XYZ file of C-alpha atoms in Angstrom:
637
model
C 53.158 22.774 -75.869
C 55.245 25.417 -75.027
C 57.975 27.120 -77.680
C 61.317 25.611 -78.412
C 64.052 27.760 -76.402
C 65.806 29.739 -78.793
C 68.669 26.843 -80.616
C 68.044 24.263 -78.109
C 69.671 22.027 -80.618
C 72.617 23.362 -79.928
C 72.493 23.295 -76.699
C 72.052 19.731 -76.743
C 74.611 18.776 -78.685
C 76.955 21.297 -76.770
C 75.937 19.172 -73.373
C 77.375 16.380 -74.753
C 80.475 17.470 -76.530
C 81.258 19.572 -73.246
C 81.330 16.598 -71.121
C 83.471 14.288 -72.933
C 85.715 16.213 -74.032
C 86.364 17.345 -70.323
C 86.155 13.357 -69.432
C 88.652 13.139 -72.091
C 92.749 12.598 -70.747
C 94.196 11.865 -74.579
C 92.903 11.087 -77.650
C 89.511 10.542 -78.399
C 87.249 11.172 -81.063
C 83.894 13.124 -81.124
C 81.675 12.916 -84.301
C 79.235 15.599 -85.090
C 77.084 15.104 -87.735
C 75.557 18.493 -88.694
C 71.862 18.875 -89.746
C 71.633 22.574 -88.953
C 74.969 24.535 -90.825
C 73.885 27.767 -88.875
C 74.942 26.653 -85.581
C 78.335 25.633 -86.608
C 80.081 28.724 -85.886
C 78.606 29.146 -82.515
C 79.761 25.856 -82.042
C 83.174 26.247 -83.059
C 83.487 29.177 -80.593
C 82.254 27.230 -77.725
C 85.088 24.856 -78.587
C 87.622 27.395 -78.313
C 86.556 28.937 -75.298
C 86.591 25.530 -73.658
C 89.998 24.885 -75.203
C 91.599 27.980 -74.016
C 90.286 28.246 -70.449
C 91.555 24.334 -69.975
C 94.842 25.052 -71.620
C 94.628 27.967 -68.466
C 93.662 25.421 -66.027
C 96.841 23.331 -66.683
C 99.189 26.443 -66.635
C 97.700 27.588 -63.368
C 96.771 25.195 -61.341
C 96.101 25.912 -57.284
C 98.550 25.432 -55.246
C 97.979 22.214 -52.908
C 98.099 22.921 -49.459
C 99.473 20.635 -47.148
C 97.400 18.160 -45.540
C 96.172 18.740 -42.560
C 97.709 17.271 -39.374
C 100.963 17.094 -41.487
C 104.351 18.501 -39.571
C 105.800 20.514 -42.500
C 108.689 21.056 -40.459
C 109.831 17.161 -40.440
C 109.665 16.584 -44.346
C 113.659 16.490 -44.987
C 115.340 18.247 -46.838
C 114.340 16.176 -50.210
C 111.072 16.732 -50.103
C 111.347 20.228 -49.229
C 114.215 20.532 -52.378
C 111.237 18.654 -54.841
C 108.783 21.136 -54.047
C 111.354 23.595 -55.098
C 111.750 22.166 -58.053
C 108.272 21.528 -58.751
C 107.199 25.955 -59.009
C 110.666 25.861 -61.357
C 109.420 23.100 -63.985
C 105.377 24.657 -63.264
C 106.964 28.321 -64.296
C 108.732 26.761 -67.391
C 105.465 24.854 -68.758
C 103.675 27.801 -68.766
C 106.533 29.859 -70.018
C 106.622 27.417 -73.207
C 102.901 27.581 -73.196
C 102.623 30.771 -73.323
C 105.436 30.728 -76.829
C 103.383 27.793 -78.276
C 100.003 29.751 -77.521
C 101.675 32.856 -79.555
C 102.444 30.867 -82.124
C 98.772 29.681 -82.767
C 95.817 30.421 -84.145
C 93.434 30.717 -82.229
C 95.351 29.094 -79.335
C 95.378 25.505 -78.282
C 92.507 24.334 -81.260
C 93.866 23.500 -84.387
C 91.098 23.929 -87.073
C 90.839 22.874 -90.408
C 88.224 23.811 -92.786
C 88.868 23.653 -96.281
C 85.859 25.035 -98.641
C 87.015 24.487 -101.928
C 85.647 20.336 -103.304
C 88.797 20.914 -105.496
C 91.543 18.548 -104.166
C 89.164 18.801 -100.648
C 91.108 15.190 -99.708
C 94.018 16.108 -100.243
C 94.550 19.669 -98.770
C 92.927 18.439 -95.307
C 95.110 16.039 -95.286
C 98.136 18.247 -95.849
C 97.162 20.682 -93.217
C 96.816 18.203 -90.872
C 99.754 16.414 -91.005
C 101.737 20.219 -91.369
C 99.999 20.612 -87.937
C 100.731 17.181 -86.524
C 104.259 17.591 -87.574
C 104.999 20.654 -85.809
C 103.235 19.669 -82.404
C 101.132 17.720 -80.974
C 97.483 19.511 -81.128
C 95.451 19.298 -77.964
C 92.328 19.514 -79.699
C 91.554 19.101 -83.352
C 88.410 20.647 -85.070
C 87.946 19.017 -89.091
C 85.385 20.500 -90.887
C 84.320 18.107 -93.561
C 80.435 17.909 -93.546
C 79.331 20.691 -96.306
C 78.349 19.532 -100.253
C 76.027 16.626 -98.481
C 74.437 14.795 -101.722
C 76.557 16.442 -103.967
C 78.744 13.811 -105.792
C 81.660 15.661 -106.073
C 81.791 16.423 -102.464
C 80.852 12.694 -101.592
C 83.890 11.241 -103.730
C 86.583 13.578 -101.998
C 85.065 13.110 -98.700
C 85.230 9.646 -98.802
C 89.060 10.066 -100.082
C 89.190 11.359 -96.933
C 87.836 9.458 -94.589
C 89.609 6.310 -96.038
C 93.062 8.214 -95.259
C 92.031 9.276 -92.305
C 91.382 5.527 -91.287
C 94.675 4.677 -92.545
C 96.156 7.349 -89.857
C 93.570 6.168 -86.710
C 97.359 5.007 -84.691
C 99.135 8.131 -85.879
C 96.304 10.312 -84.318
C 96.046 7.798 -81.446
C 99.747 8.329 -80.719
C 100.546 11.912 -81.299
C 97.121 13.825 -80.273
C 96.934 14.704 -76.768
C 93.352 15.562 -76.728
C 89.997 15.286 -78.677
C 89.468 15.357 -82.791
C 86.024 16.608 -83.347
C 85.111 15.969 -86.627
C 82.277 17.269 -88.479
C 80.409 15.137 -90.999
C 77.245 16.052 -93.051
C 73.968 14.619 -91.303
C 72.233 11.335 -92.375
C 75.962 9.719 -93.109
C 76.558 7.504 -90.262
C 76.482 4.291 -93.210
C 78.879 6.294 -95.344
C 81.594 6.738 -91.845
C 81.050 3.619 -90.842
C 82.342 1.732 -94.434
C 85.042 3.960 -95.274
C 86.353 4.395 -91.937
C 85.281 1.192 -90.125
C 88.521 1.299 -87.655
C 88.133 5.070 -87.034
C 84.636 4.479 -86.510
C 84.605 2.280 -83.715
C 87.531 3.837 -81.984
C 85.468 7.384 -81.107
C 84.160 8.872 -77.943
C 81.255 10.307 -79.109
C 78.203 10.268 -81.941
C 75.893 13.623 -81.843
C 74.250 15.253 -84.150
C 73.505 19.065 -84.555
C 69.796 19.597 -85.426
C 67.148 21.731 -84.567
C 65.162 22.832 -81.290
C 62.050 20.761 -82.133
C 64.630 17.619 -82.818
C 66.218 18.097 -79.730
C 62.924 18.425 -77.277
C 61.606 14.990 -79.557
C 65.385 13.712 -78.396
C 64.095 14.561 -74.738
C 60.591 13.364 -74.998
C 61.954 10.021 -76.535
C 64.161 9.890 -73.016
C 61.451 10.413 -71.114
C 59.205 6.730 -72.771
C 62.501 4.803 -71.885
C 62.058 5.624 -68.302
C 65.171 8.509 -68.357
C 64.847 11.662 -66.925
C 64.779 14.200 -69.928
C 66.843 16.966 -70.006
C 65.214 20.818 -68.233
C 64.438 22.857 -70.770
C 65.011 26.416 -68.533
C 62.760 29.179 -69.512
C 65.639 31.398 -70.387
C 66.359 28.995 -73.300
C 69.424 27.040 -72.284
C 69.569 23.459 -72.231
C 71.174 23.328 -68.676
C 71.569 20.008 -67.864
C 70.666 18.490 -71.283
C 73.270 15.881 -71.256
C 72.490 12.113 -71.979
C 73.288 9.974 -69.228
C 75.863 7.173 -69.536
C 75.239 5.590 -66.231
C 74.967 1.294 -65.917
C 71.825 1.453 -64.351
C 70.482 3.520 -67.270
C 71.948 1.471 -69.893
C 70.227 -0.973 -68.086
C 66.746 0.669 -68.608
C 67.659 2.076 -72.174
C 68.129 -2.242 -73.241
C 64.640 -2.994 -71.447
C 62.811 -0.550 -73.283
C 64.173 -1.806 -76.384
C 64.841 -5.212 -76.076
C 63.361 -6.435 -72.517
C 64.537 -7.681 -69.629
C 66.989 -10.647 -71.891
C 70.434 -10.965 -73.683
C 70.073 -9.913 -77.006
C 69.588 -12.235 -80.297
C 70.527 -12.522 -83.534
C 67.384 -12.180 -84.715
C 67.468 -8.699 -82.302
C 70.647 -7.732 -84.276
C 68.884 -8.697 -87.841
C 66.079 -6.759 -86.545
C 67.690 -3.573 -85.489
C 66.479 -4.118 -82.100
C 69.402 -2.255 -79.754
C 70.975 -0.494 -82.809
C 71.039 2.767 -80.447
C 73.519 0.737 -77.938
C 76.965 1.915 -78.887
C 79.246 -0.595 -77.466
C 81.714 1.864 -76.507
C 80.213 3.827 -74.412
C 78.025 0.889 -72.690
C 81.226 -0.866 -71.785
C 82.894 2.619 -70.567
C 79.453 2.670 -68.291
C 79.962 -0.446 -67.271
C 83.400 0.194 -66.311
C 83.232 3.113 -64.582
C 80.125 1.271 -62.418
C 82.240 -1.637 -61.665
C 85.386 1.299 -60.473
C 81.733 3.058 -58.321
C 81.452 0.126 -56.547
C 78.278 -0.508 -58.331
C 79.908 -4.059 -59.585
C 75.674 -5.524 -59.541
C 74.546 -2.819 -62.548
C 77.830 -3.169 -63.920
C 77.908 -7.416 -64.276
C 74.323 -7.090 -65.661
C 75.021 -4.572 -68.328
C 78.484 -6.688 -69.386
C 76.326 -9.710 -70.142
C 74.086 -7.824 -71.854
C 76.701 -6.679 -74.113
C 78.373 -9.422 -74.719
C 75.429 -10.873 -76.073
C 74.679 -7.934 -78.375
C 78.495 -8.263 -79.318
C 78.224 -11.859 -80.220
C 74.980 -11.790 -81.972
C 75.947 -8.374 -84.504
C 78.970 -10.756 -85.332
C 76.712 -13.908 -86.165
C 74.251 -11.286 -87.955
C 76.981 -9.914 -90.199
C 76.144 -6.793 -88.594
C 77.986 -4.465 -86.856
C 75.064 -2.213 -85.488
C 75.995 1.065 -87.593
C 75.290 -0.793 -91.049
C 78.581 -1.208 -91.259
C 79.792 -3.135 -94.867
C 81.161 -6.748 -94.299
C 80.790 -6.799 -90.863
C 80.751 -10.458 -89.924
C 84.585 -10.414 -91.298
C 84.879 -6.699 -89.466
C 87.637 -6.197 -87.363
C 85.646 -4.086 -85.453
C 83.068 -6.419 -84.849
C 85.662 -8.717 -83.233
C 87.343 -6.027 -81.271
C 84.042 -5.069 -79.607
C 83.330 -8.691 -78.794
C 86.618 -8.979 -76.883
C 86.423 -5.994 -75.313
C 82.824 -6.827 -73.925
C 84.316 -10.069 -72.853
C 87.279 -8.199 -70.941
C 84.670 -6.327 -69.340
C 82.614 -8.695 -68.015
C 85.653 -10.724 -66.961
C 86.595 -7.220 -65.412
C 83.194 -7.477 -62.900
C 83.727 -11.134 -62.154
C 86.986 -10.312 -61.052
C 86.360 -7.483 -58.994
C 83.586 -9.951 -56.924
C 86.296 -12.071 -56.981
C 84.685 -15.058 -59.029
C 87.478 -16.406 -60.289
C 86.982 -19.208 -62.440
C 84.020 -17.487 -64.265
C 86.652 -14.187 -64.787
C 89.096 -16.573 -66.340
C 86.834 -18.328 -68.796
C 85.423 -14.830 -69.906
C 89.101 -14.001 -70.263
C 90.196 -16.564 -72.186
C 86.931 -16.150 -74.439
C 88.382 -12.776 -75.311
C 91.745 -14.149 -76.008
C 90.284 -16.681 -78.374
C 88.481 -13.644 -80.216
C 91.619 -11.531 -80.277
C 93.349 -14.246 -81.819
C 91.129 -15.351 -84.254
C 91.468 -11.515 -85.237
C 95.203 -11.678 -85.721
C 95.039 -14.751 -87.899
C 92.503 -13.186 -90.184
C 93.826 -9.785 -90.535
C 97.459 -10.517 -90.505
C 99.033 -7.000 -91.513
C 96.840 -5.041 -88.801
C 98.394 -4.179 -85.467
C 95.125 -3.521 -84.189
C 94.304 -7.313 -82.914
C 97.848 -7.313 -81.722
C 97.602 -4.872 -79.261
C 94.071 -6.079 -78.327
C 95.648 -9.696 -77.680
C 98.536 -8.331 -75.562
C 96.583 -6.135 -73.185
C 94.323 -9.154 -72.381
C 97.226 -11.368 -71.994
C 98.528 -8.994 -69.588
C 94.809 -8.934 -67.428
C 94.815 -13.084 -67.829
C 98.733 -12.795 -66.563
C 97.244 -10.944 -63.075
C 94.130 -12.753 -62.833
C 96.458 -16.176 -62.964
C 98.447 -14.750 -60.232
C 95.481 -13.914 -58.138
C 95.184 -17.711 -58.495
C 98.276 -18.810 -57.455
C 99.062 -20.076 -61.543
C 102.356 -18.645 -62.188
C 103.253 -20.756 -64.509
C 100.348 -19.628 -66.617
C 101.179 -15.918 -65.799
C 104.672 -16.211 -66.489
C 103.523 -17.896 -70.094
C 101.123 -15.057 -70.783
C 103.147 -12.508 -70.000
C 106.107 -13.573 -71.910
C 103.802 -13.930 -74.736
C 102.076 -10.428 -74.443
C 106.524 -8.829 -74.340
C 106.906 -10.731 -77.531
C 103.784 -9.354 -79.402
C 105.153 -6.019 -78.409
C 108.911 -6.217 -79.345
C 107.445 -7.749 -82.695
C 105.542 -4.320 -82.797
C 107.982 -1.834 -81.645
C 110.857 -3.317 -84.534
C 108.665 -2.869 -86.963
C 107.485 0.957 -86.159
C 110.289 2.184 -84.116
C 108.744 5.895 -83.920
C 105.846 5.227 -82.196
C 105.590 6.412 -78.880
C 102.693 4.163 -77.461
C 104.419 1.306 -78.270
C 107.349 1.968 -76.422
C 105.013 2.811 -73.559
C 103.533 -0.853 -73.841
C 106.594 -2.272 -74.294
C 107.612 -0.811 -71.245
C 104.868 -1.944 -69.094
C 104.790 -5.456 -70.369
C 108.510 -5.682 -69.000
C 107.896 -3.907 -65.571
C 104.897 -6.904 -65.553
C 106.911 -9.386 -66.009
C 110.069 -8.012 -63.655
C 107.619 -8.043 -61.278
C 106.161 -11.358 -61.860
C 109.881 -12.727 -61.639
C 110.080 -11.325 -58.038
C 107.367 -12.788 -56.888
C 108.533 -16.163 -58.047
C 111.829 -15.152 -56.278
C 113.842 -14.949 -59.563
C 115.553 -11.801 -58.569
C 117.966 -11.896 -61.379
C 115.141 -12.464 -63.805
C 113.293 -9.225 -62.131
C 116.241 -7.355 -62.492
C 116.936 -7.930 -65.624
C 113.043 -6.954 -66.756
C 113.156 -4.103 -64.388
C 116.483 -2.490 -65.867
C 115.962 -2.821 -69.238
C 112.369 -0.664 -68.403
C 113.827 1.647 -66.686
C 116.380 2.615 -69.280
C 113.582 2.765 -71.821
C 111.606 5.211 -69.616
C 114.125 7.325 -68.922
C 114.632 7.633 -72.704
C 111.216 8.756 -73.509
C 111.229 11.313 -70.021
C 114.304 12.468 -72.065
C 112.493 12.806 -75.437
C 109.470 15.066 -74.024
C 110.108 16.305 -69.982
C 106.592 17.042 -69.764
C 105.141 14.013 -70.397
C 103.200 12.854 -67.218
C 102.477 9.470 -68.457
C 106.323 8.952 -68.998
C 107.294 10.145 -65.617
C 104.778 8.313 -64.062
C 106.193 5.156 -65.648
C 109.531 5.959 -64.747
C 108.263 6.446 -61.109
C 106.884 3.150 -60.602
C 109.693 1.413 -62.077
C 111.799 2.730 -59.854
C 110.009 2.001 -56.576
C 109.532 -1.578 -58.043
C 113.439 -2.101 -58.993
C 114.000 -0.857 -55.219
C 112.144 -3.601 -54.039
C 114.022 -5.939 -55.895
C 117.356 -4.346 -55.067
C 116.849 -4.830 -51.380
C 115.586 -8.241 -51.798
C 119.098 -9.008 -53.043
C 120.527 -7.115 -50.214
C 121.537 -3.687 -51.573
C 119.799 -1.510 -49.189
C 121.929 1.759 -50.292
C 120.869 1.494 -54.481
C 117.304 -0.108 -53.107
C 117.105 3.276 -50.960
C 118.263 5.612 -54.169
C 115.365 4.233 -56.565
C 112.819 5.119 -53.635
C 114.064 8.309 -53.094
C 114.162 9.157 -57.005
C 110.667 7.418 -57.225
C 108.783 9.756 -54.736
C 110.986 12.717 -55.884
C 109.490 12.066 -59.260
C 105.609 11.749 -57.468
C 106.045 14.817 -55.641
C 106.680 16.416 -59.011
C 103.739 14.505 -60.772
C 101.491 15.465 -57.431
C 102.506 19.140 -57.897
C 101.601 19.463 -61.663
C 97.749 17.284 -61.028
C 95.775 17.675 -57.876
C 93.821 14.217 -58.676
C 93.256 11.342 -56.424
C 95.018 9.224 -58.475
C 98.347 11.651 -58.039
C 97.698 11.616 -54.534
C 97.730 7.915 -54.543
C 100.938 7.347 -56.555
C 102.780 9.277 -53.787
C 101.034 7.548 -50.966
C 102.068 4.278 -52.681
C 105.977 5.837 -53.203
C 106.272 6.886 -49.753
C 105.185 3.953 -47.971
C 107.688 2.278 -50.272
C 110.603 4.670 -49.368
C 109.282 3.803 -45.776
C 109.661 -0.131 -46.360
C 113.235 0.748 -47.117
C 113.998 3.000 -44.098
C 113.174 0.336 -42.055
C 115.250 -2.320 -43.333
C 118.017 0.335 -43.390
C 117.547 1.008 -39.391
C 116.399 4.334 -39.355
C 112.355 3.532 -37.728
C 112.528 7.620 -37.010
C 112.089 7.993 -41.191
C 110.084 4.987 -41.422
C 107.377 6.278 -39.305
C 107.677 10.406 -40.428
C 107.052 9.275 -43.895
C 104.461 6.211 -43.231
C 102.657 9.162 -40.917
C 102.684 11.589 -44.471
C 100.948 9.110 -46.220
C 98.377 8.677 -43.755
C 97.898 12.272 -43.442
C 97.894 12.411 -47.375
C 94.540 10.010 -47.198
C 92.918 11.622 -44.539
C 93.055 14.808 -46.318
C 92.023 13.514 -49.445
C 88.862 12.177 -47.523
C 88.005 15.611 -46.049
C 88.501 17.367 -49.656
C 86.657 14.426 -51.666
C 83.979 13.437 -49.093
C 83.366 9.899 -48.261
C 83.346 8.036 -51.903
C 84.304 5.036 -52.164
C 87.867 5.410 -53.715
C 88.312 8.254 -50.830
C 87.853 5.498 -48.519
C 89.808 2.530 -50.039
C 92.563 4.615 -50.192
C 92.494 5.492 -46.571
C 91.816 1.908 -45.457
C 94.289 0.504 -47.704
C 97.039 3.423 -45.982
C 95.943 1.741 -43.049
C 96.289 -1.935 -43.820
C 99.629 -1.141 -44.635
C 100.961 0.439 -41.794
C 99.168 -2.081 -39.344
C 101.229 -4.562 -41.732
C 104.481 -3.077 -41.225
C 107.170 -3.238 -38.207
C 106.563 0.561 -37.735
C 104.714 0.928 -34.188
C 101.188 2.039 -34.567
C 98.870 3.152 -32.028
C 95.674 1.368 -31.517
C 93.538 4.127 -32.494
C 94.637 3.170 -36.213
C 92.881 0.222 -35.604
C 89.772 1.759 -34.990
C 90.168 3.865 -37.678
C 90.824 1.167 -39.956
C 87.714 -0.935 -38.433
C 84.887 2.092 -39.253
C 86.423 2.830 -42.553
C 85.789 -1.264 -43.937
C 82.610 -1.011 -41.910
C 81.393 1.921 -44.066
C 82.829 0.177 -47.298
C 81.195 -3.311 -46.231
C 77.907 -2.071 -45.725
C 77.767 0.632 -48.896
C 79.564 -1.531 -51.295
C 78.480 -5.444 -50.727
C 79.479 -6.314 -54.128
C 83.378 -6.348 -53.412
C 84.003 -9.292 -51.188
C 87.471 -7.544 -50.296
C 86.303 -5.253 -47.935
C 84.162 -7.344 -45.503
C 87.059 -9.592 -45.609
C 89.042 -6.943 -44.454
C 86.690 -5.986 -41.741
C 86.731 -9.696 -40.391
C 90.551 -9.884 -40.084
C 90.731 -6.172 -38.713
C 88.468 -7.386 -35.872
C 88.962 -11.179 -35.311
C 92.368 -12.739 -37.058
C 96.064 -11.691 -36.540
C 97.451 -8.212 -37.658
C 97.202 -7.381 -41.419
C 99.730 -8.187 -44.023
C 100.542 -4.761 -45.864
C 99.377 -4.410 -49.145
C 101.544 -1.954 -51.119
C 98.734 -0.997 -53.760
C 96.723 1.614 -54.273
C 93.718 -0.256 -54.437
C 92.359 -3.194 -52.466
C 90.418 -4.571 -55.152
C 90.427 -5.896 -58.723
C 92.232 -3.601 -61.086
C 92.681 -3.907 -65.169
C 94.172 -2.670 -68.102
């Protein structure tokens, strides 16, 4: 056997890290237990190059280019004034950058490493919350793994890590970006008991060992049927990363446990112990968003039986203490449920999506009842309530919607009074009313709507006043807007139904400036066809059909720059439905168009009903009804 490249363990661990934390949009927690203390520092300083060349990324972005086949010279004078706008509030970001960059050390990672076991607990936890107080850290780097075995070390560590589960919302709410924190190897048991909630909540588990550990980690891959990592002969692990794909989930369970759903005498065994629930289910999601919905269902159903047999077991997987009664254990369950429901859904079996649903509800609830001062369960229950609210409408149930989400507002005003600071649960609160405003309209209770609709939109332009630069906030705000416009010229007010749109794509031109993502790209395509809606009703078909025509050249152009995927595509055909749908003329060519883009879909992607459905009324039934969405299939929370 050849020699171990020069710290391949490091390299291996650095794989990992690298690509979640660039996966990473907002909080999310990376565990690194350390075996080897000598690679720490490199380690550290990979973290702060990473940190400071994305901190660069934001504050530079490329300029977008306008999409091809797109007449500059007809965007009106709005557009042209956003755009404007836009370089002002991009120069100003990186101006206060730039001051909060000077005023840190070493730049946008906030490190804490305390070496003294003297008061260890209690002089991490003051430097974090000093930190947390002044701004919110984009990336947080705790040092907490030396003294392993030592008891004095072990007492104030676990000090720690008890407060540190008492803070998991605080750090939820107020960090922007990942929390690596550094634990001494061989305590995963120790983590797990004294910080069960923190536990379950992070991104990733690695550990930081030795050369000969990591090329065992590869050979190990390679008896499950993975691909191992290269080893390159110039020592670097290039593409040592371990793959979270569905289908090799899929392949990781039938080397362990075969081709079955798991038992509880698998779980009392420590058969599938490896299988971290939350990254299987992020797999799984992500497959199901890939069009892969087949890998996706399979894995769910997997899980959910791992789920539900650790919870008969009394075991949590990790060794975690008094798990059958864990939280945890029940939060995993639900959340396996919700994903399973999640691929149902998106193949559009309905009644098997709703039972899976309301199987997570049950858990959620059950949760509540036994852990009564946690707000945990109570966010859990309201984000399902708000899935089983759009799955009943996709069943023509409003009633039940309507009962869910009224049910899922109340959990969250019950929340919100009773922690008025937090920022996330204003956020929820907010999108639990623009759910049920919308709910209203389509029920034709405009009043109702409006009332739902208002009182969001006066709570998101509260928080766009607290912090400007908060995407998520605008991006609320945005979609409010275009769907209190709606509303407003249902009950006839085309002028105030004409300013939301206008202030809702203003805002997405902004948003599209500041993030060159598909999703961006989307959000404006969505906002102008809106605006476009509107122009119509108002008269003025020349407006209409400049601004339906930007949207289309939007998708096209996204298309060329992404390459055929399969979002690429549903976001052109959906462009398309929509304008086919609408009173604007529309030559037959976009017809055609239309046609070869669900034929593509159909035949890649057989798994989501929606598209050959599309493809039959595109060729044989009556023109399309417009969609308004940015997606043509299942979405959920």
């Amino acid at each position: 056997m050849s020699p171990a490249p020069p710290d391949a363990g490091l390299e291996l661990a650095w794989r990992q890290i690298e690509r979640r934390m660039s996966q990473l949009q907002r909080f999310g927690l990376l565990v690194v237990f350390v075996k080897e203390q000598r690679l720490v520092a490199e380690l550290r300083q990979r973290v702060r190059d990473w940190a400071l060349r994305r901190v660069a990324e934001r504050m530079d972005p490329p300029r977008r280019m306008a999409p091809t086949g797109l007449d500059v010279g007809a965007l009106d004078v709005g557009a042209l004034q956003a755009a404007k706008t836009a370089a002002e509030i991009q120069a100003e970001l990186a101006s206060d950058a730039d001051a909060t960059l000077a005023a840190a050390t070493p730049g946008p990672v906030v490190e804490i490493a305390e070496l003294e076991v003297d008061d260890f607990a209690v002089h991490t936890l003051q430097a974090l919350y000093e930190r947390l107080d002044e701004a919110a850290p984009s990336l947080l780097w705790l040092e907490a793994h030396r003294g392993a075995g030592q008891p004095a070390w072990e007492a104030q560590r676990a000090r720690l890590l008890s407060r540190l589960n008492e803070q998991r919302s605080r750090l939820e709410a107020e960090m922007t970006g990942p929390f690596l924190l550094l634990l001494p190897d061989g305590g995963q048991r120790e983590a797990s008991s004294q910080a069960p909630d923190l536990w379950h909540a992070r991104y990733l588990t690695v550990t930081l060992g030795s050369s000969e550990e990591a090329l065992a980690q590869m050979a190990q891959l390679a008896q499950s049927g993975l691909q191992p990592p290269s080893v390159p002969a110039a020592g670097a692990l290039a593409h040592a990363v371990t793959s979270h794909d569905a289908h090799d989930w899929l392949t990781r369970w039938n080397a362990t446990i075969g081709d079955r759903p798991a038992t509880v005498e698998d779980a009392r065994g420590g058969r599938g112990s490896d299988v971290w629930l939350p990254d299987a289910l992020s797999a799984a999601r992500d497959a199901i968003q890939n069009g892969e919905v087949a890998d996706a269902e399979a894995l769910a159903r997997r899980l959910v039986s791992l789920a539900d047999a650790r919870r008969a077991a009394g075991d949590d997987g990790i060794g975690g203490v008094g798990a059958a009664q864990s939280l945890s254990v029940s939060r995993d369950l639900a959340l396996a449920l919700q994903t399973l429901g999640y691929a149902l859904w998106t193949r559009q079996a309905w009644d098997e999506a709703l039972a899976h649903y309301r199987q997570a509800i049950d858990v959620a609830r059950a949760a509540r009842q036994a852990f009564p001062r946690d707000k945990e369960p109570v966010l859990l229950l309201a984000m399902l309530l708000d899935d089983l609210s759009m799955l009943l409408q996709r069943s023509q149930d409003f009633d039940g919607a309507l009962s869910a989400s009224e049910e899922s507002l109340a959990l969250r005003r019950k929340l919100l009074d009773q922690q008025r600071d937090a920022a996330h649960l204003r956020h929820g609160l907010v999108t639990a009313l623009e759910s049920l405003g919308l709910l209203h309209q389509r029920r034709g209770h405009l009043a109702r709507a409006d009332a739902c609709l208002t009182e969001a939109l006066s709570l998101a332009r509260v928080m766009v006043a607290a912090d400007p630069a908060l995407a998520g906030a605008r991006s609320d705000l945005a979609e409010i807007l275009l769907h209190l416009g709606f509303v407003k010229l249902l009950q006839g007010d085309a002028d105030q139904a004409m300013a939301c749109q206008q202030e809702s794509v203003e805002l997405r031109r902004l948003l599209m400036e500041e993030d060159l993502s598909l999703e961006s790209d989307m959000r404006l395509m969505t906002g102008l066809e809106a605006l476009a809606v509107v122009a119509a009703a108002q008269g003025d078909e020349r407006r209409a059909t400049r601004v339906s025509d930007e949207a289309l050249a939007i998708a096209r152009a996204r298309l060329r720059l992404d390459g055929p995927t399969r979002l690429s595509l549903d976001n052109l055909g959906t462009r398309l439905m929509n304008r086919l749908g609408s009173s604007l003329p529309a030559e037959p060519s976009l017809r055609d168009e239309a046609v070869r883009v669900y034929t593509e879909l159909s035949e890649r992607f057989p798994d989501i009903p929606a598209y050959s459905m599309h493809l039959a009324t595109l060729r044989d039934g009556p023109a399309p009804q417009p969609l308004f969405s940015d997606s043509s299939n299942a979405t959920s929370s």
